[in-house]
Amino acid sequence: MRQLIQVIACVAVSLLTVALAMAFLFLFLEQISPSELFTSSAAFRVGFQATLLFGVLPAILFGAPAYWWIWRQGQARWLTILPLGAVLGLLVFLLDSALVGWGVGCGALVAGLTHILARRWLGAKPSGC
């Protein structure tokens, strides 16, 4: 159970990091091509808040337990983790099909960062395997 909580913490940090990166991306895009819809600060907020809003449930409710289970099986590898994040990112399709590419990309990024953090915190595989 302690490892699951650690994985949830890794997922939360990863999601916050990706949300911050998306906020800066939205800000950058607004700077190079200003729109009538957003100010720069609004673009930053939208990028951050949308990423968190759309990503928190798939990441915490599904991604963290799935990663923990895969790690417990000794199968936490890039070729299993990145597709998991991409598939969870597909859930954004339920909200808007135009956001699928963004969801898949963010999902894979969150999964990749989670894998990096979890390997450092939990180790490559559980003891006793």
XYZ file of N, CA and C in Angstrom:
387
model
N 0.821 -1.189 0.000
C 0.000 0.000 0.000
C 0.872 1.262 0.000
N 1.998 1.204 0.687
C 2.906 2.349 0.727
C 3.399 2.672 -0.678
N 3.684 1.631 -1.471
C 4.171 1.867 -2.830
C 3.092 2.503 -3.705
N 1.833 2.126 -3.507
C 0.748 2.736 -4.284
C 0.657 4.229 -3.976
N 0.796 4.588 -2.726
C 0.769 6.006 -2.351
C 1.954 6.739 -2.973
N 3.109 6.089 -3.006
C 4.274 6.689 -3.646
C 4.047 6.870 -5.145
N 3.420 5.894 -5.779
C 3.117 6.009 -7.210
C 2.126 7.148 -7.443
N 1.110 7.268 -6.605
C 0.146 8.366 -6.731
C 0.866 9.709 -6.612
N 1.818 9.806 -5.690
C 2.592 11.043 -5.551
C 3.410 11.305 -6.816
N 4.020 10.269 -7.383
C 4.784 10.427 -8.625
C 3.879 10.887 -9.761
N 2.690 10.307 -9.850
C 1.733 10.695 -10.895
C 1.311 12.152 -10.704
N 1.036 12.540 -9.462
C 0.610 13.922 -9.198
C 1.696 14.919 -9.587
N 2.933 14.636 -9.222
C 4.044 15.522 -9.580
C 4.211 15.564 -11.103
N 4.090 14.419 -11.743
C 4.219 14.355 -13.203
C 3.108 15.148 -13.882
N 1.878 15.000 -13.421
C 0.751 15.720 -14.004
C 0.924 17.226 -13.818
N 1.342 17.644 -12.640
C 1.582 19.073 -12.409
C 2.685 19.603 -13.327
N 3.716 18.813 -13.533
C 4.818 19.215 -14.407
C 4.349 19.357 -15.854
N 3.574 18.385 -16.318
C 3.062 18.446 -17.684
C 2.075 19.608 -17.824
N 1.252 19.839 -16.819
C 0.312 20.971 -16.864
C 1.059 22.296 -16.948
N 2.133 22.410 -16.207
C 2.948 23.623 -16.264
C 3.598 23.778 -17.645
N 4.076 22.677 -18.197
C 4.659 22.723 -19.541
C 3.606 23.138 -20.572
N 2.390 22.616 -20.447
C 1.319 22.994 -21.369
C 0.954 24.464 -21.196
N 0.982 24.950 -19.970
C 0.702 26.366 -19.728
C 1.717 27.241 -20.447
N 2.983 26.887 -20.341
C 4.016 27.653 -21.037
C 3.886 27.509 -22.559
N 3.478 26.342 -23.028
C 3.259 26.163 -24.462
C 2.118 27.063 -24.940
N 1.012 27.087 -24.194
C -0.116 27.946 -24.561
C 0.306 29.417 -24.548
N 1.085 29.802 -23.559
C 1.585 31.169 -23.476
C 2.462 31.495 -24.688
N 3.366 30.588 -25.018
C 4.243 30.777 -26.175
C 3.430 30.916 -27.460
N 2.461 30.028 -27.646
C 1.636 30.082 -28.855
C 0.839 31.376 -28.926
N 0.384 31.846 -27.785
C -0.351 33.112 -27.748
C 0.569 34.284 -28.074
N 1.817 34.186 -27.672
C 2.778 35.252 -27.951
C 3.147 35.323 -29.435
N 3.323 34.171 -30.060
C 3.742 34.193 -31.468
C 2.565 34.401 -32.416
N 1.359 34.088 -31.955
C 0.176 34.274 -32.790
C -0.987 34.713 -31.908
N -1.024 35.989 -31.567
C -2.074 36.469 -30.651
C -3.474 36.220 -31.202
N -4.365 35.882 -30.290
C -5.754 35.651 -30.673
C -6.635 36.704 -30.013
N -7.834 36.769 -30.473
C -8.808 37.696 -29.895
C -9.422 37.101 -28.632
N -9.273 35.803 -28.441
C -9.931 35.120 -27.328
C -9.202 35.271 -25.997
N -7.883 35.259 -26.022
C -7.108 35.184 -24.792
C -6.106 36.324 -24.668
N -5.883 36.704 -23.437
C -4.688 37.473 -23.123
C -3.593 36.437 -22.851
N -2.375 36.876 -22.707
C -1.288 35.934 -22.422
C -1.503 35.200 -21.113
N -1.928 35.944 -20.084
C -2.142 35.293 -18.789
C -3.314 34.318 -18.842
N -4.334 34.634 -19.620
C -5.469 33.714 -19.756
C -5.045 32.443 -20.489
N -4.211 32.582 -21.507
C -3.721 31.405 -22.234
C -2.926 30.503 -21.302
N -2.079 31.107 -20.460
C -1.305 30.340 -19.488
C -2.240 29.578 -18.539
N -3.226 30.286 -17.998
C -4.187 29.655 -17.063
C -4.965 28.532 -17.733
N -5.431 28.768 -18.946
C -6.208 27.751 -19.659
C -5.363 26.508 -19.905
N -4.119 26.697 -20.336
C -3.242 25.547 -20.570
C -3.029 24.729 -19.311
N -2.772 25.413 -18.204
C -2.527 24.730 -16.935
C -3.793 24.056 -16.414
N -4.873 24.817 -16.342
C -6.103 24.293 -15.754
C -6.749 23.202 -16.606
N -6.718 23.346 -17.916
C -7.307 22.320 -18.784
C -6.541 21.006 -18.678
N -5.231 21.098 -18.636
C -4.427 19.880 -18.512
C -4.715 19.186 -17.191
N -4.773 19.954 -16.120
C -5.095 19.354 -14.818
C -6.503 18.779 -14.803
N -7.459 19.556 -15.274
C -8.862 19.130 -15.240
C -9.088 17.847 -16.037
N -8.550 17.812 -17.260
C -8.764 16.639 -18.106
C -7.880 15.459 -17.719
N -6.790 15.713 -17.020
C -5.848 14.649 -16.721
C -5.928 14.036 -15.347
N -6.530 14.729 -14.399
C -6.455 14.252 -13.013
C -7.171 12.911 -12.811
N -8.356 12.752 -13.337
C -9.075 11.488 -13.114
C -8.403 10.303 -13.812
N -8.087 10.413 -15.105
C -7.403 9.275 -15.723
C -6.062 8.959 -15.063
N -5.304 9.992 -14.711
C -3.972 9.770 -14.148
C -4.028 9.158 -12.758
N -4.828 9.737 -11.880
C -4.856 9.288 -10.483
C -5.705 8.028 -10.306
N -6.898 8.003 -10.915
C -7.798 6.861 -10.703
C -7.415 5.620 -11.494
N -6.858 5.812 -12.688
C -6.545 4.661 -13.528
C -5.040 4.457 -13.717
N -4.331 5.539 -14.012
C -2.909 5.434 -14.305
C -2.070 4.978 -13.123
N -2.293 5.589 -11.957
C -1.487 5.228 -10.773
C -1.680 3.762 -10.375
N -2.923 3.289 -10.231
C -3.075 1.866 -9.883
C -2.532 0.921 -10.964
N -2.706 1.307 -12.236
C -2.186 0.460 -13.321
C -0.657 0.420 -13.273
N -0.028 1.576 -13.083
C 1.429 1.603 -12.995
C 1.900 0.777 -11.810
N 1.251 0.945 -10.675
C 1.625 0.193 -9.474
C 1.520 -1.301 -9.743
N 0.450 -1.757 -10.376
C 0.264 -3.178 -10.657
C 1.345 -3.672 -11.626
N 1.609 -2.901 -12.677
C 2.651 -3.281 -13.641
C 4.010 -3.341 -12.945
N 4.278 -2.371 -12.074
C 5.552 -2.356 -11.331
C 5.648 -3.578 -10.414
N 4.555 -3.907 -9.739
C 4.549 -5.074 -8.844
C 4.807 -6.370 -9.611
N 4.397 -6.405 -10.874
C 4.629 -7.582 -11.708
C 6.052 -7.606 -12.268
N 6.825 -6.543 -12.009
C 8.178 -6.447 -12.542
C 8.222 -6.115 -14.023
N 7.138 -5.528 -14.549
C 7.032 -5.252 -15.979
C 7.031 -3.758 -16.312
N 7.428 -2.906 -15.376
C 7.435 -1.458 -15.627
C 8.597 -1.103 -16.548
N 8.291 -1.060 -17.814
C 9.267 -0.739 -18.856
C 8.680 0.337 -19.752
N 9.548 1.017 -20.486
C 9.085 2.079 -21.366
C 8.032 1.578 -22.347
N 8.209 0.367 -22.877
C 7.276 -0.152 -23.883
C 5.918 -0.544 -23.317
N 5.801 -0.614 -21.994
C 4.485 -0.860 -21.401
C 3.894 0.418 -20.820
N 4.734 1.299 -20.346
C 4.264 2.494 -19.645
C 3.796 3.576 -20.609
N 4.561 3.869 -21.650
C 4.169 4.935 -22.574
C 2.841 4.639 -23.287
N 2.620 3.418 -23.770
C 1.298 3.140 -24.358
C 0.157 3.245 -23.335
N 0.422 2.885 -22.089
C -0.598 3.033 -21.049
C -1.013 4.495 -20.928
N -0.044 5.390 -20.864
C -0.352 6.817 -20.777
C -1.087 7.321 -22.005
N -0.673 6.854 -23.177
C -1.333 7.276 -24.416
C -2.789 6.802 -24.448
N -3.025 5.568 -24.028
C -4.393 5.040 -24.006
C -5.254 5.821 -23.017
N -4.706 6.124 -21.856
C -5.468 6.924 -20.891
C -5.724 8.328 -21.432
N -4.787 8.858 -22.209
C -4.996 10.154 -22.847
C -6.121 10.133 -23.866
N -6.400 8.960 -24.429
C -7.515 8.828 -25.377
C -8.868 9.099 -24.726
N -8.932 9.016 -23.409
C -10.203 9.262 -22.718
C -10.730 10.666 -22.956
N -9.862 11.591 -23.348
C -10.305 12.951 -23.641
C -11.255 12.948 -24.844
N -11.213 11.882 -25.632
C -12.138 11.721 -26.765
C -13.588 11.792 -26.299
N -13.841 11.354 -25.079
C -15.200 11.401 -24.544
C -15.695 12.837 -24.392
N -14.777 13.776 -24.255
C -15.146 15.179 -24.114
C -15.163 15.905 -25.454
N -14.113 15.688 -26.235
C -14.014 16.378 -27.524
C -12.990 15.658 -28.393
N -13.426 15.180 -29.523
C -12.529 14.412 -30.396
C -11.371 15.260 -30.934
N -11.526 16.571 -30.960
C -10.451 17.439 -31.445
C -9.265 17.482 -30.488
N -9.460 17.049 -29.244
C -8.400 17.097 -28.241
C -7.613 15.796 -28.112
N -7.892 14.829 -28.973
C -7.274 13.508 -28.837
C -5.748 13.566 -28.919
N -5.216 14.280 -29.874
C -3.754 14.366 -30.011
C -3.108 14.963 -28.771
N -3.719 16.013 -28.264
C -3.233 16.665 -27.043
C -3.322 15.701 -25.858
N -4.448 14.985 -25.739
C -4.626 14.038 -24.637
C -3.631 12.893 -24.686
N -3.420 12.351 -25.875
C -2.472 11.244 -26.029
C -1.055 11.712 -25.708
N -0.686 12.875 -26.214
C 0.647 13.411 -25.937
C 0.869 13.680 -24.460
N -0.104 14.330 -23.838
C 0.020 14.619 -22.399
C 0.017 13.328 -21.582
N -0.821 12.372 -21.969
C -0.863 11.097 -21.264
C 0.470 10.368 -21.320
N 1.090 10.361 -22.494
C 2.395 9.712 -22.635
C 3.469 10.460 -21.838
N 3.407 11.789 -21.842
C 4.370 12.566 -21.053
C 4.218 12.302 -19.555
N 2.984 12.286 -19.075
C 2.747 12.012 -17.654
C 3.242 10.609 -17.307
N 2.947 9.647 -18.159
C 3.400 8.273 -17.909
C 4.924 8.192 -17.900
N 5.570 8.858 -18.851
C 7.031 8.832 -18.912
C 7.674 9.470 -17.690
N 7.179 10.639 -17.291
C 7.711 11.293 -16.089
C 7.444 10.453 -14.843
N 6.263 9.854 -14.784
C 5.946 8.979 -13.652
C 6.937 7.826 -13.587
N 7.245 7.258 -14.736
C 8.185 6.131 -14.785
C 9.570 6.557 -14.290
N 10.019 7.715 -14.713
C 11.320 8.225 -14.261
C 11.317 8.421 -12.747
N 10.295 9.088 -12.236
C 10.219 9.350 -10.788
C 10.071 8.059 -9.987
N 9.204 7.180 -10.452
C 8.957 5.939 -9.705
C 10.191 5.041 -9.692
N 10.917 4.991 -10.788
C 12.142 4.172 -10.807
C 13.156 4.678 -9.799
N 13.209 5.991 -9.630
C 14.146 6.565 -8.662
C 13.668 6.343 -7.223
N 12.355 6.435 -7.023
C 11.810 6.344 -5.675
C 11.548 4.896 -5.255
N 10.972 4.106 -6.156
C 10.583 2.736 -5.831
C 11.628 1.717 -6.238
N 12.465 2.041 -7.188
C 13.410 1.075 -7.730
C 12.841 0.482 -9.009
N 13.666 -0.241 -9.727
C 13.270 -0.805 -11.006
C 12.192 -1.874 -10.863
N 12.246 -2.651 -9.770
C 11.211 -3.644 -9.530
C 11.122 -3.887 -8.037
N 10.000 -4.415 -7.569
C 9.826 -4.610 -6.122
C 10.805 -5.631 -5.557
N 11.174 -5.429 -4.318
C 12.053 -6.412 -3.663
C 11.277 -7.698 -3.473
N 11.965 -8.794 -3.584
C 11.320 -10.106 -3.451
C 10.843 -10.681 -4.758
N 11.027 -9.944 -5.888
C 10.612 -10.477 -7.194
C 11.749 -11.230 -7.832
